CSV table of C-alpha atoms and ligand atoms in Angstrom, one decimal:
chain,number,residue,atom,x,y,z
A,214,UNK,CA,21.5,13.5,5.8
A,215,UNK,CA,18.3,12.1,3.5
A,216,UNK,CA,15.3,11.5,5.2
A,217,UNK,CA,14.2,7.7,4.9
A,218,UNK,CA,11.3,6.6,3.2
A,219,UNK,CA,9.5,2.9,4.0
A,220,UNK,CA,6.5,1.4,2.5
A,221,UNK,CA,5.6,-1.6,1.4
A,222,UNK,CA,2.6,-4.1,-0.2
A,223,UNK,CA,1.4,-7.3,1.3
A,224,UNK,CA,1.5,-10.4,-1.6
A,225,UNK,CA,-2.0,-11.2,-1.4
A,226,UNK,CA,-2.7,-10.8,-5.1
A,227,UNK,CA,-2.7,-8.7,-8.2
A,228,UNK,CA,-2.2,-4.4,-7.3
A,229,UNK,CA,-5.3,-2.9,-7.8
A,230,UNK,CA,-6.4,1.0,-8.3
A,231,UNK,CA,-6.6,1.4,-4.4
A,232,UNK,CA,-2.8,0.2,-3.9
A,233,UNK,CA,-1.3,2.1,-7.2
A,234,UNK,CA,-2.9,5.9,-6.0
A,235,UNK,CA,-2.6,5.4,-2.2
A,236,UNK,CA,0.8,3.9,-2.1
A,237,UNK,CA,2.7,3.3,-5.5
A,238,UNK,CA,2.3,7.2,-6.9
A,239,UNK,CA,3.7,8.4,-3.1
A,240,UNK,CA,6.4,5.9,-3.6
A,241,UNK,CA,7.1,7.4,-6.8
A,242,UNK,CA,7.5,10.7,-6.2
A,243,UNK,CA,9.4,10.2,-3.5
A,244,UNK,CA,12.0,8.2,-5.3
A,245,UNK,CA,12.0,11.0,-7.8
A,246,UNK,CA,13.2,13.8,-4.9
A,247,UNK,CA,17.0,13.4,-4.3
A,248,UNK,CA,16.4,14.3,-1.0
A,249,UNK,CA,14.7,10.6,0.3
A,250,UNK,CA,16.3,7.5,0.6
A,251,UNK,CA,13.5,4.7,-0.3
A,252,UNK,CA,13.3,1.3,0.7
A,253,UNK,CA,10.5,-0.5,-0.6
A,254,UNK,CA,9.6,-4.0,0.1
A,255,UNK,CA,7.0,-6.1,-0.7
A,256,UNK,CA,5.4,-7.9,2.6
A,257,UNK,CA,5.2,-11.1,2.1
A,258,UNK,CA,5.5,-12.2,6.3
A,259,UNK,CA,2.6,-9.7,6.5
A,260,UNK,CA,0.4,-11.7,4.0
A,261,UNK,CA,0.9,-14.5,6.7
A,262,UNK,CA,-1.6,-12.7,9.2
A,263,UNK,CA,-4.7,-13.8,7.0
A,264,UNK,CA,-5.3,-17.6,5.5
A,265,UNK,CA,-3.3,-18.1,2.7
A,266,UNK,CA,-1.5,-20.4,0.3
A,267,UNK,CA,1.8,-21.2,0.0
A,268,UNK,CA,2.2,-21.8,-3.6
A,269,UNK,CA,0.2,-18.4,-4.3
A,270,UNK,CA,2.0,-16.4,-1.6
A,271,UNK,CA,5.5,-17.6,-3.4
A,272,UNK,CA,4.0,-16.1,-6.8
A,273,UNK,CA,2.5,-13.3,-5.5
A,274,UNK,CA,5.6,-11.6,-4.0
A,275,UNK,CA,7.5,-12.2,-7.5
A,276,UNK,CA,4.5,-10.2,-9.1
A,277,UNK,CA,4.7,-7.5,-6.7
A,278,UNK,CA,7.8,-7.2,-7.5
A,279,UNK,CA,7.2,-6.7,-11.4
A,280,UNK,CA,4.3,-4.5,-10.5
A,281,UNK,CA,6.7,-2.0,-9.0
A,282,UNK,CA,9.1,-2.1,-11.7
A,283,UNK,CA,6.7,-2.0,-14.6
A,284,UNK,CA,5.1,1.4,-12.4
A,285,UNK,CA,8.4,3.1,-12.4
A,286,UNK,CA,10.2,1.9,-9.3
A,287,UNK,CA,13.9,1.9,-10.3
A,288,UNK,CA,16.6,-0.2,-8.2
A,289,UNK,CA,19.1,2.0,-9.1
A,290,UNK,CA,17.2,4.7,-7.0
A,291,UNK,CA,15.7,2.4,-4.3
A,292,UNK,CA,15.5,-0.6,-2.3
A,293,UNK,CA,13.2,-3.5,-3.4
A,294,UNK,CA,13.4,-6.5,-1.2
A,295,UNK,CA,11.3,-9.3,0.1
A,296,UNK,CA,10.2,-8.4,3.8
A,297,UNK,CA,11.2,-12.4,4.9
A,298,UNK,CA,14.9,-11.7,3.5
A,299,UNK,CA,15.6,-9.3,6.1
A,300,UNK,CA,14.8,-11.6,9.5
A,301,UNK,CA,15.8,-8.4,11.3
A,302,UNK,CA,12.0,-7.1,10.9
A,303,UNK,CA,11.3,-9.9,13.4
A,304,UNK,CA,13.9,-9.4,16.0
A,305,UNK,CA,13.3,-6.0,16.2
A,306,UNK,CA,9.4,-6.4,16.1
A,307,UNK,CA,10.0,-9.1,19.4
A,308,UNK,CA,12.0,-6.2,21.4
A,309,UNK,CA,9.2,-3.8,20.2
A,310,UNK,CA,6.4,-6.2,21.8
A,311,UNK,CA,7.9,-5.5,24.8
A,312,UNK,CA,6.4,-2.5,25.1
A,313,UNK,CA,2.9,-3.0,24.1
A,314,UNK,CA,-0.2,-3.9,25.6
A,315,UNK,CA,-2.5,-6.6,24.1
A,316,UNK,CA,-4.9,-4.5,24.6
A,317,UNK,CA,-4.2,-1.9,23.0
A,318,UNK,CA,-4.0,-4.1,19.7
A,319,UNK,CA,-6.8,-6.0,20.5
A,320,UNK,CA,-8.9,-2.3,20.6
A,321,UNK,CA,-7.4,-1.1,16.4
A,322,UNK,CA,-10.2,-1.0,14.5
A,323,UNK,CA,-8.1,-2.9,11.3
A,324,UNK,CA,-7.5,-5.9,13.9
A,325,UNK,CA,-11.7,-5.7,14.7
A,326,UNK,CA,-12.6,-5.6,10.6
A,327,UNK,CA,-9.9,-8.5,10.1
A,328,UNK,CA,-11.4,-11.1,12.9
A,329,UNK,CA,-14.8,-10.0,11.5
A,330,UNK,CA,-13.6,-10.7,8.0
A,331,UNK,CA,-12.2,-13.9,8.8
A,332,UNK,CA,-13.7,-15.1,12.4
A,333,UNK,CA,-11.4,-18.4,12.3
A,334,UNK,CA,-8.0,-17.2,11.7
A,335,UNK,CA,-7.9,-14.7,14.5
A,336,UNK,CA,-4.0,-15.3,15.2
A,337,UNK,CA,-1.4,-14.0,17.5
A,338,UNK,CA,0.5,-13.2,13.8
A,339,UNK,CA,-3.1,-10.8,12.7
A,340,UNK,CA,-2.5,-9.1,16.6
A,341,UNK,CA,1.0,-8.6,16.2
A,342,UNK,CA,1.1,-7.1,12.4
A,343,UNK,CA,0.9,-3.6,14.0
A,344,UNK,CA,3.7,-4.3,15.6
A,345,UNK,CA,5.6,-5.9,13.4
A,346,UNK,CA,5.2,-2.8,10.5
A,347,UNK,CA,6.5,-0.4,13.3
A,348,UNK,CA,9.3,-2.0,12.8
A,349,UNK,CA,9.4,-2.2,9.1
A,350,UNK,CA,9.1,1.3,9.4
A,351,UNK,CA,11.5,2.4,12.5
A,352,UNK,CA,14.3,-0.6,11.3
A,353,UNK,CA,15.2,2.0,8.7
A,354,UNK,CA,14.7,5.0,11.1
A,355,UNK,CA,12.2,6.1,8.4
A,356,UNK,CA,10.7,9.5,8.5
A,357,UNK,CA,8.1,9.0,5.8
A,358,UNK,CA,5.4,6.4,4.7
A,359,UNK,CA,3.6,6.3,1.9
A,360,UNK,CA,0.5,4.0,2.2
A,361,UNK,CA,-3.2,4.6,2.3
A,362,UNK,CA,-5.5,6.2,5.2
A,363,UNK,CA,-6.7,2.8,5.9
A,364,UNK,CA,-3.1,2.1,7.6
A,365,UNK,CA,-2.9,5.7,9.6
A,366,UNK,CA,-3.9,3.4,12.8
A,367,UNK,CA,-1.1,1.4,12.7
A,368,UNK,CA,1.4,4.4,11.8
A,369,UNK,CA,0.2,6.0,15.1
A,370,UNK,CA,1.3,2.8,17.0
A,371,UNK,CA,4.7,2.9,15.3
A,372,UNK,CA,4.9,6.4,16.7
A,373,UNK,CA,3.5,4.6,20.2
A,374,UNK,CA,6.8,2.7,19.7
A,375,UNK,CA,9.3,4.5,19.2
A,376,UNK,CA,8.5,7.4,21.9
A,377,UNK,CA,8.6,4.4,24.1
A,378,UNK,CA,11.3,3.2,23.3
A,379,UNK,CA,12.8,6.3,22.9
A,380,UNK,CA,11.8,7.3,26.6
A,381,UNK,CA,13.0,3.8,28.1
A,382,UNK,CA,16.0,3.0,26.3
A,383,UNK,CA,17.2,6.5,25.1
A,384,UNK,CA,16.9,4.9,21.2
A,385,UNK,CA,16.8,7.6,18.5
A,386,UNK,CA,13.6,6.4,16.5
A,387,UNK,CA,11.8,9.2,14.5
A,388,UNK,CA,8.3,9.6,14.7
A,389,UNK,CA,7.2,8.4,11.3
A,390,UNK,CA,4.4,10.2,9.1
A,391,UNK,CA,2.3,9.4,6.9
A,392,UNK,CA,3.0,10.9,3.1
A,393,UNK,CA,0.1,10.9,1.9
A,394,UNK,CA,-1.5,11.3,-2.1
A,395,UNK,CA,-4.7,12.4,-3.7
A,396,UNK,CA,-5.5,8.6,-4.4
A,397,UNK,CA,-5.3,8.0,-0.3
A,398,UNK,CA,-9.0,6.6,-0.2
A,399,UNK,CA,-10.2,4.6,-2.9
A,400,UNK,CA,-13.7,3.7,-2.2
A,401,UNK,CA,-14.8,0.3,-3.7
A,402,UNK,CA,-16.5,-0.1,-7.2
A,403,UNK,CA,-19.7,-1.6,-4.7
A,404,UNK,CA,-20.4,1.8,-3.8
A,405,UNK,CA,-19.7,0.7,0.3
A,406,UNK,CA,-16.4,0.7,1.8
A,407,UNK,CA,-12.5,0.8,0.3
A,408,UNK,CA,-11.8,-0.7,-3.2
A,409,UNK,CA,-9.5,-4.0,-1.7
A,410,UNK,CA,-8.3,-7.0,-3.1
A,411,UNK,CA,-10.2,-9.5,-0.7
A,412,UNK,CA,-13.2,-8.0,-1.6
A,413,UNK,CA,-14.5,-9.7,-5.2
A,414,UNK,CA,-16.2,-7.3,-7.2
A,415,UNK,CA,-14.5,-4.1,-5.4
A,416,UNK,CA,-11.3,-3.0,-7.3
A,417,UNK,CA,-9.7,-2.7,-11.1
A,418,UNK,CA,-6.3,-4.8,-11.6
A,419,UNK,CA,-3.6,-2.6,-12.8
A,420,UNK,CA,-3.6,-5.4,-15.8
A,421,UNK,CA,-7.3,-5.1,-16.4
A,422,UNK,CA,-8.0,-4.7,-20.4
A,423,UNK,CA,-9.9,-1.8,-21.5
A,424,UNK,CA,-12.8,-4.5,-21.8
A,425,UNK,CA,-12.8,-5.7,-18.1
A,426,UNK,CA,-12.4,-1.8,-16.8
A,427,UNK,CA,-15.5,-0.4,-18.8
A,428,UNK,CA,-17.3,-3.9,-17.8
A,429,UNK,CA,-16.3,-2.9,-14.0
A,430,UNK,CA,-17.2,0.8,-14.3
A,431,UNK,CA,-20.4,0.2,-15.9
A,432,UNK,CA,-21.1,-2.0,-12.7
A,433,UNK,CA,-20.9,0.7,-10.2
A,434,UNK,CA,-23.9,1.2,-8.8
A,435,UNK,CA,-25.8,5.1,-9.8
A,436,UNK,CA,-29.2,5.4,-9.1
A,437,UNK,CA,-31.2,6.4,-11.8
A,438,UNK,CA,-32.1,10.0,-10.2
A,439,UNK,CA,-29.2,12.3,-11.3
A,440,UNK,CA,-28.7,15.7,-9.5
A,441,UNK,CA,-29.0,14.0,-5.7
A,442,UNK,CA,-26.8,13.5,-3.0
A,443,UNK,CA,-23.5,12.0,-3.7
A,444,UNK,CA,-23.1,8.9,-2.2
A,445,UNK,CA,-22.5,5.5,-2.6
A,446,UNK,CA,-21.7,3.8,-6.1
A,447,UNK,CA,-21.7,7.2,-7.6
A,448,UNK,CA,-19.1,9.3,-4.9
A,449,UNK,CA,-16.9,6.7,-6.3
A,450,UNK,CA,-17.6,7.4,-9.9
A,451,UNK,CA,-17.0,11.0,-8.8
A,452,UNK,CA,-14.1,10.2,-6.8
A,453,UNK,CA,-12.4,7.8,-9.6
A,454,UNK,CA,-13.4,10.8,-12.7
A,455,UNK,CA,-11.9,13.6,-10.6
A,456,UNK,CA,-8.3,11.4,-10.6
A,457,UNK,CA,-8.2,10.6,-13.9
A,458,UNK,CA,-10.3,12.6,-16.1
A,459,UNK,CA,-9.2,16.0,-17.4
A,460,UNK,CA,-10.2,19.0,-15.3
A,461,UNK,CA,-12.7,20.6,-17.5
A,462,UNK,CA,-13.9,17.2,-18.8
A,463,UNK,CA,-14.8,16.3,-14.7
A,464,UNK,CA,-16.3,19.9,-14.1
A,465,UNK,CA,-18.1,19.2,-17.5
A,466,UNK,CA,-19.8,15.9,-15.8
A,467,UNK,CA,-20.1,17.5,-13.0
A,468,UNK,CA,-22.4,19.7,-14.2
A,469,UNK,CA,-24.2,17.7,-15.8
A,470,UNK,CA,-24.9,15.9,-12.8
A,471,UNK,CA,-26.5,19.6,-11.1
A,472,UNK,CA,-28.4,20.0,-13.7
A,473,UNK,CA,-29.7,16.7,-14.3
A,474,UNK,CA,-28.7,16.2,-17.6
A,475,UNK,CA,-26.0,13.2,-16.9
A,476,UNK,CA,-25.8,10.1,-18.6
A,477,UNK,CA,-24.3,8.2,-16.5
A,478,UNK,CA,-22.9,6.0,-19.2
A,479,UNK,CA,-21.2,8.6,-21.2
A,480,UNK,CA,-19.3,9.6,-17.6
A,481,UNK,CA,-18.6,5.6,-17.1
A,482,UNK,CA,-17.3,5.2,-20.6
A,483,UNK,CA,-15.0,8.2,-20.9
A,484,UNK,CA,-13.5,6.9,-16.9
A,485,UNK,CA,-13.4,3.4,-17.9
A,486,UNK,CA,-10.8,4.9,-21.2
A,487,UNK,CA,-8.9,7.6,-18.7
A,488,UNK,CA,-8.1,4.8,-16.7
A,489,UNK,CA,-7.2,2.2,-19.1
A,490,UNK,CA,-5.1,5.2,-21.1
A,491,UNK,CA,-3.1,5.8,-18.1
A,492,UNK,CA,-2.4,1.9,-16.7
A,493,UNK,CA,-1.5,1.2,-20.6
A,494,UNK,CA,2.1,1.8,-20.7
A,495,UNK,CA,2.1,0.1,-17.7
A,496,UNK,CA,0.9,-2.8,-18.8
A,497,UNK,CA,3.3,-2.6,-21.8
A,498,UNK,CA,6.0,-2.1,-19.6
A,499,UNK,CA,5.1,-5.3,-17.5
A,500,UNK,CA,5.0,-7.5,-19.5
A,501,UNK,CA,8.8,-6.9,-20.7
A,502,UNK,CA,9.8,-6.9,-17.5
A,503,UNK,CA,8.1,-9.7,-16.3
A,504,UNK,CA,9.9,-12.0,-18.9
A,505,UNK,CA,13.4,-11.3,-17.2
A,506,UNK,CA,13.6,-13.7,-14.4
A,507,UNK,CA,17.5,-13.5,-14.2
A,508,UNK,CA,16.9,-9.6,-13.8
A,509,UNK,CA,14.1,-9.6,-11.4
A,510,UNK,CA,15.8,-11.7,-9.4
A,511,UNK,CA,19.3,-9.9,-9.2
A,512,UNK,CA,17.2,-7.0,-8.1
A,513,UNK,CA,15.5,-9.1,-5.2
A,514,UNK,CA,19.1,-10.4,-3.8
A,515,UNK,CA,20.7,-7.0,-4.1
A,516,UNK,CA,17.0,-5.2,-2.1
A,517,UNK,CA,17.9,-7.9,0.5
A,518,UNK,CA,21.5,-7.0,1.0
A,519,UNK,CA,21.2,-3.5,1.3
A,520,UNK,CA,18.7,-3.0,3.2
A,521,UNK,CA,20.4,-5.8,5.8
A,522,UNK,CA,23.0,-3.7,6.2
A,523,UNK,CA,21.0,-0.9,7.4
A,524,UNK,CA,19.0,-3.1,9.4
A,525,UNK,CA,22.0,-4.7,11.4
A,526,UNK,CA,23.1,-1.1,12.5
A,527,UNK,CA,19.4,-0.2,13.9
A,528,UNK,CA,19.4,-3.6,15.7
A,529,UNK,CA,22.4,-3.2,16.9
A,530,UNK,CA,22.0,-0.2,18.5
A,531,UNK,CA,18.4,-1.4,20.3
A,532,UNK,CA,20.4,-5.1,21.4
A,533,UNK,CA,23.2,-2.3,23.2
A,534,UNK,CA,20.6,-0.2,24.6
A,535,UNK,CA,18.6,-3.1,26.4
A,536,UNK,CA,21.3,-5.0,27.8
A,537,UNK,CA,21.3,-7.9,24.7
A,538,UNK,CA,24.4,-7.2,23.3
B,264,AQP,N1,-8.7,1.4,-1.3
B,264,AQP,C1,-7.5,1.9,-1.1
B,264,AQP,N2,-7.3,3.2,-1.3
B,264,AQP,C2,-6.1,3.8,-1.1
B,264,AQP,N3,-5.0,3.1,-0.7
B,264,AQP,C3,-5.2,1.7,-0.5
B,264,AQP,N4,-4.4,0.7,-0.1
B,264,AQP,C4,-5.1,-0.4,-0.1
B,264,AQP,N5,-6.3,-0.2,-0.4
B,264,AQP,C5,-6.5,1.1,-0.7
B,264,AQP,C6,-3.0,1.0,0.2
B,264,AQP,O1,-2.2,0.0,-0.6
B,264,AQP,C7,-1.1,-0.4,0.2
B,264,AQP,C8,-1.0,-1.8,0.2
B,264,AQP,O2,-2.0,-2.4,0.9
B,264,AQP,P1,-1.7,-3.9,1.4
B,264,AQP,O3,-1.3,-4.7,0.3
B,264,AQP,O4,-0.9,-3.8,2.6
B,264,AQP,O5,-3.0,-4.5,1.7
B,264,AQP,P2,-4.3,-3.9,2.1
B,264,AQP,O6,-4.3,-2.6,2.7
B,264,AQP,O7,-4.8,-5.0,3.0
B,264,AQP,O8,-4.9,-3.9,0.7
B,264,AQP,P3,-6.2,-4.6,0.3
B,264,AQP,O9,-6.4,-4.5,-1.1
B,264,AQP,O10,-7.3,-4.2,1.2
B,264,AQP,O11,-5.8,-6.1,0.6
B,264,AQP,P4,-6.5,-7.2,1.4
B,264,AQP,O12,-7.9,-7.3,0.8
B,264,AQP,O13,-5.7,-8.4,1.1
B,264,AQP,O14,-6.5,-6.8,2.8
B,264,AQP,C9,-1.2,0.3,1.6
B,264,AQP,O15,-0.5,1.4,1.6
B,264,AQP,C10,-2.7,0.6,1.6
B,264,AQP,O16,-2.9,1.7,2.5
């Protein structure tokens, strides 16, 4: 039997650095390893749990969609599907709330940064979201998930879940883990906190031009004393040039930085091309696929259907073990 594989991307806007090395590399490889079966959606019901707009939102998930094809994602290996299309996320996620405290989502620190992030919109859809990815995740009994460390919190309530469930209903949910990827933290180009799409100022677009990426870099905040602690603007320089810059050529910077002899500009130029060098056929890619509508959307209907039909059998069994079927 192949071990399951779930992730997924909410539709709040263009991919950035943060969401291609924590989540779209894992989902890569693990599309690439005969031994996974991957469904991938893009979730556009989870986009819902902070202010949004409807005509954007409706875009959005389209673009996601293109972003994971032009990356490498390949329907013929996976399942791509819109989260909404698949109204068993929901059902399930209502049996799931069963068997949680409000509490104990009202104490995750994503659900604290959220209501501090946007104090009027604190909704019973932004409290429920934990819940309602355990379920994206156990639906397809999945054993892996590759996302970023910012979402290990709500992986350990999905495991929460489904020993619970597990324990009261005699339901055979794995415990999901976590697969994680080199890119798992991506601090923000501010120099405080993750790189993240709400955050103006903090992340690189996958379809920034070599232009807007060294005019980002250059922005990262280094002091002007080289050779000090590394923190701040420049742990993400580091952070960023030990991803994409040859081995030798980051020891070389490195260093430089020891000995005092870095220009930071020199470092931020040769990032700004590594990065640009490696999102390029990307971009190329995207921009093909992106002007197949028919095909992008053949792939959206098919996503949909399969992963239903793995869905009904998981509901299924949950509705006959709690007495709702
Ligand atoms: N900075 C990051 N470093 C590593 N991984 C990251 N991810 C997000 N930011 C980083 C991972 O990307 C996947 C998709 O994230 P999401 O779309 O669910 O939304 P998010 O985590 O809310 O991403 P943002 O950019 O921070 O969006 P906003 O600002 O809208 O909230 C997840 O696997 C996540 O771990």
């Amino acid at each position: 039997m192949k071990k399951r594989v779930l992730s997924g991307i909410r539709a709040t806007g263009r991919l950035h650095l943060g969401n291609y090395l924590g989540a779209v590399k894992g989902m890569i490889k693990l599309q690439n390893d005969p031994l996974y079966e991957c469904f991938y959606m893009v979730a556009d019901a989870h986009t819902i749990t902070t202010p949004f707009n409807p005509n954007e939102l409706k875009q959005n998930r389209i673009e996601i969609i293109v972003d994971y094809l032009a990356a490498g994602l390949d329907p013929q290996k996976v399942t791509l599907f819109f989260q909404s299309q698949v109204p068993q996320h929901f059902e399930l996620a209502y049996y799931f709330s069963s068997v949680v405290s409000i509490a104990r989502m009202q104490h995750l620190p994503t659900y604290k940064e959220k209501v501090k992030q946007y104090p009027n919109a604190n909704t019973m859809a932004l409290l429920n979201y934990p819940v309602l990815m355990a379920s994206d995740i156990l639906l397809y009994k999945a054993d892996f998930v590759p996302v970023g460390i910012d979402q290990e919190p709500h992986l350990e309530v999905a495991r929460e879940i489904a020993r619970k469930m597990n324990q009261i209903y005699k339901t055979s949910f794995p415990e999901p883990q976590r697969f994680a990827t080199q890119g798992e933290y991506i601090p923000s180009l501010k120099g405080e906190g993750k790189m993240s799409k709400s955050v103006e100022g903090s992340y690189i677009n996958l379809t920034d031009s070599l232009d807007e990426i060294r005019k980002k870099i250059r922005s990262i905040p280094t002091s002007t004393d080289v050779g000090g602690p590394i923190i701040g603007g420049i742990k993400t320089l580091f952070i960023l040039s030990e991803i994409f810059l040859p081995k030798d050529l980051y020891q070389e910077f490195k260093n430089k930085y020891r000995d005092k002899t870095l220009k930071y500009v020199e470092l931020k130029d040769a990032l700004a091309q590594a990065i640009y060098d490696e999102l390029k056929p990307f971009q190329e890619k995207r921009s093909q696929i992106a002007s197949d509508l028919a095909y992008i959307e053949k792939v959206i209907s098919n996503g949909a259907y399969k992963a239903s039909e793995v869905a009904n059998i998981t509901l299924k069994e949950v509705k006959e073990k709690m007495g709702l079927f």
